[in-house]
Amino acid sequence: MSRIYSRIVGTGSYLPAKLVTNDDLAKTMDTSDEWISARTGIRQRYIAEPDQTSSDLAFEAAKNALVSAGKSASDVDLILVATSTPDFVFPSTACLLQKKLGVHGCAAFDLQAVCSGFVYALATADKFIRSGQHKCALVVGAEVFSRILDWNDRGTAVLFGDGAGAVVLTADSTPGILGSVLHADGAYSDILSVPGNVCGGKVIGSPFLQMDGQAVFKFAVRVLDEAARETLDQCGLTIADIDWLIPHQANVRILEATAKRLGMDSSKVIITVDRHGNTSAASVPLALDVAVRDGRVRPGHKVMLEGVGGGFTWGAALVQM
Ligand code: ACO
């Protein structure tokens, strides 16, 4: 019997309607387009309406991915949602997405690895499919990070946006996911966190994101470099084999520094953080969908997807489209 692999057969994404530019932010906080653009490359982001949740954004992205895959929701036998901003403590956002899709019975669960969440979810779904037990997975990254930002903290509030991205992954006799690596080191939990919890009807700790920006910057560039090289080694390939690099979209300086360390031309890096801000677990599938739809990423291309985020967590997946 031939071996089972998984392939991405469709991509989709969704951004909320409300566009917020750097100049819009400068009206309500002590910041400027000049500062935000120069330090981060971010020019704008999209912010969900107060009644729009991660599962709402996930639903729109999932529908787009299913259409592009030529599949219907009833074909899906596994739903994985990567999010750090779930609708509820429980039920999971994946179960709420399943309800919105109008399907019943398939496995559905959330995966929490912050900005590495999509890469973690993709690697997980790949392993489920390769086990032979699942044949069609919907893998989604969906976030409403605007809900966990302190809008009085200019050091963090300007960096993030809301959105969702999704892929449909199916069983195939030829490999689509060529290799993947996942890592974490909880010793770095303090440099990026939302150190709060709900207890006895109250928020204990802080419900807002806090970050040591310079520590995050250095950590991210180092592990994005290492994870890409480790994945290539696993696949017996080299940097020259990569058609496109899609790292987590935290900021343009991190993306440029990563490409430089890898010795890759910056023209091979897909950048959407300028338009989307940092959408955490949604950033990689959003960027992939943009690049598929504008024709840069084409069938047969090898794409290195990379995540890094709170935990700290990091990982990479090399995908042949
Ligand atoms: N507008 C204007 N001034 C600001 C702003 C702002 N939005 N934010 C901070 N400043 C000021 C500070 O108050 C400080 O002023 P001071 O010198 O008078 O004290 C000055 O700018 C420098 O502040 P720093 O925090 O030292 O600025 P830095 O050069 O480190 O840039 C940044 C901050 C952009 C966050 C940078 O550290 C960075 O890119 N870090 C990477 C972290 C990141 O991208 N995180 C995203 C989430 S993590 C992830 O996704 C993996």
Coordinates of N, CA, C and O and ligand atoms in Angstrom, one line a residue, residues 29-32 35-36 39-40 115 154-156 158-160 192 209 211-214 216-217 220 248-251 253-254 278 308-310 312, ligand 1:
M29 N -3.7 58.3 20.5 CA -2.6 58.0 21.4 C -1.4 58.7 20.9 O -1.3 59.1 19.8
D30 N -0.4 58.8 21.8 CA 0.8 59.6 21.6 C 1.8 58.7 20.7 O 2.7 58.1 21.2
T31 N 1.4 58.7 19.4 CA 2.3 57.9 18.4 C 2.2 58.6 17.1 O 1.5 59.7 17.0
S32 N 2.9 58.1 16.1 CA 2.9 58.7 14.8 C 3.1 57.6 13.7 O 3.7 56.6 14.0
W35 N 6.8 56.9 13.4 CA 7.4 56.0 14.4 C 7.0 54.5 14.1 O 7.9 53.6 14.0
I36 N 5.7 54.3 13.8 CA 5.2 52.9 13.7 C 5.8 52.3 12.4 O 6.3 51.2 12.4
R39 N 9.7 51.7 12.7 CA 10.2 50.6 13.7 C 9.6 49.2 13.3 O 10.1 48.2 13.7
T40 N 8.4 49.2 12.6 CA 7.7 47.9 12.4 C 7.3 47.6 11.0 O 7.0 46.5 10.7
C115 N 1.5 32.9 18.4 CA 1.8 33.3 17.0 C 2.3 32.1 16.2 O 2.4 32.2 15.0
R154 N 1.0 52.5 24.0 CA 1.5 52.6 22.6 C 2.5 51.7 22.2 O 2.7 51.4 21.0
G155 N 3.3 51.1 23.2 CA 4.3 50.2 22.9 C 3.8 48.8 22.3 O 4.6 48.1 21.7
T156 N 2.6 48.5 22.6 CA 2.1 47.2 22.1 C 0.8 47.4 21.2 O 0.7 46.6 20.2
V158 N -0.1 49.3 18.9 CA 0.1 49.7 17.5 C 0.5 48.5 16.6 O 0.5 48.6 15.4
L159 N 0.9 47.4 17.3 CA 1.5 46.3 16.6 C 0.6 45.3 16.0 O 0.9 44.5 15.0
F160 N -0.6 45.2 16.5 CA -1.5 44.0 16.2 C -2.7 44.3 15.4 O -3.2 45.5 15.4
L192 N 6.7 37.6 26.6 CA 5.5 37.9 25.9 C 4.4 37.1 26.5 O 4.4 35.9 26.5
L209 N -2.0 42.2 26.9 CA -0.7 41.7 26.4 C 0.4 42.6 26.9 O 0.3 43.8 26.9
M211 N 4.9 42.8 26.8 CA 6.0 42.3 26.0 C 7.3 43.0 26.2 O 7.3 44.2 26.4
D212 N 8.4 42.3 26.2 CA 9.7 42.9 26.2 C 10.1 42.9 24.7 O 10.7 41.9 24.2
G213 N 9.9 44.0 24.0 CA 10.0 44.0 22.6 C 11.4 43.6 22.1 O 11.5 42.9 21.1
Q214 N 12.4 44.1 22.7 CA 13.8 43.9 22.2 C 14.2 42.4 22.4 O 14.8 41.8 21.5
V216 N 12.0 39.9 22.5 CA 11.3 39.1 21.5 C 11.9 39.2 20.1 O 12.1 38.2 19.4
F217 N 12.4 40.4 19.8 CA 13.0 40.6 18.5 C 14.2 39.7 18.3 O 14.3 38.9 17.3
A220 N 13.1 35.9 18.2 CA 12.4 35.6 17.0 C 13.4 35.4 15.8 O 13.3 34.4 15.1
H248 N 6.1 34.1 10.3 CA 5.1 34.9 11.1 C 5.3 36.4 10.9 O 6.4 36.9 11.0
Q249 N 4.2 37.1 10.6 CA 4.2 38.5 10.3 C 4.2 39.4 11.5 O 3.1 39.9 11.9
A250 N 5.3 39.4 12.2 CA 5.4 40.3 13.5 C 5.8 41.7 13.1 O 5.1 42.6 13.5
N251 N 6.8 41.8 12.4 CA 7.2 43.2 11.9 C 8.2 43.0 10.8 O 8.9 42.0 10.7
R253 N 11.0 44.4 10.2 CA 12.4 44.3 10.5 C 12.8 42.9 10.9 O 13.9 42.4 10.6
I254 N 11.9 42.2 11.6 CA 12.1 40.7 11.9 C 12.2 39.9 10.6 O 13.1 39.0 10.4
N278 N 0.2 42.6 13.0 CA 0.5 41.2 13.5 C -0.8 40.6 13.9 O -1.4 41.0 14.9
V308 N 6.6 31.9 15.3 CA 7.3 32.1 16.5 C 6.3 33.0 17.4 O 5.7 33.9 16.9
G309 N 6.2 32.6 18.7 CA 5.3 33.4 19.5 C 5.4 33.0 21.0 O 6.2 32.2 21.4
G310 N 4.5 33.6 21.7 CA 4.5 33.5 23.2 C 4.6 32.0 23.6 O 4.1 31.1 22.9
F312 N 7.8 30.5 25.1 CA 7.9 30.8 23.7 C 7.7 29.5 22.9 O 8.1 28.4 23.4
Ligands
ACO1 N1 4.9 55.5 19.1 C1 5.9 56.4 19.5 N2 6.8 56.1 20.4 C2 6.8 54.9 20.9 C3 5.9 54.0 20.6 C4 4.9 54.3 19.7 N3 3.9 53.4 19.3 N4 6.1 52.8 21.3 C5 7.2 53.1 22.1 N5 7.6 54.4 21.8 C6 8.8 55.1 22.4 C7 9.2 54.5 23.8 O1 8.4 55.1 24.8 C8 10.6 54.9 23.9 O2 10.7 56.3 24.2 P1 11.9 56.8 25.1 O3 13.1 56.6 24.4 O4 11.5 58.3 25.3 O5 11.7 56.0 26.4 C9 11.1 54.8 22.4 O6 9.9 54.8 21.6 C10 11.9 53.5 22.2 O7 11.1 52.4 22.7 P2 11.5 50.9 22.6 O8 10.5 50.0 23.2 O9 12.9 50.8 23.1 O10 11.6 50.8 21.0 P3 12.2 49.7 20.1 O11 13.2 50.3 19.2 O12 12.6 48.5 20.9 O13 11.0 49.3 19.2 C11 9.4 47.5 19.0 C12 9.9 48.7 19.8 C13 9.0 48.0 17.6 C14 8.3 46.8 19.7 C15 10.6 46.5 18.8 O14 11.2 46.2 20.0 C16 10.3 45.3 18.1 O15 10.0 45.3 16.9 N6 10.2 44.2 18.8 C17 9.7 43.0 18.3 C18 8.5 42.6 19.0 C19 7.3 42.3 18.1 O16 7.3 42.5 16.9 N7 6.4 41.8 18.8 C20 5.2 41.4 18.2 C21 4.6 40.4 19.0 S1 5.7 39.1 19.3 C22 5.5 38.0 18.1 O17 4.6 38.1 17.3 C23 6.4 36.9 18.1

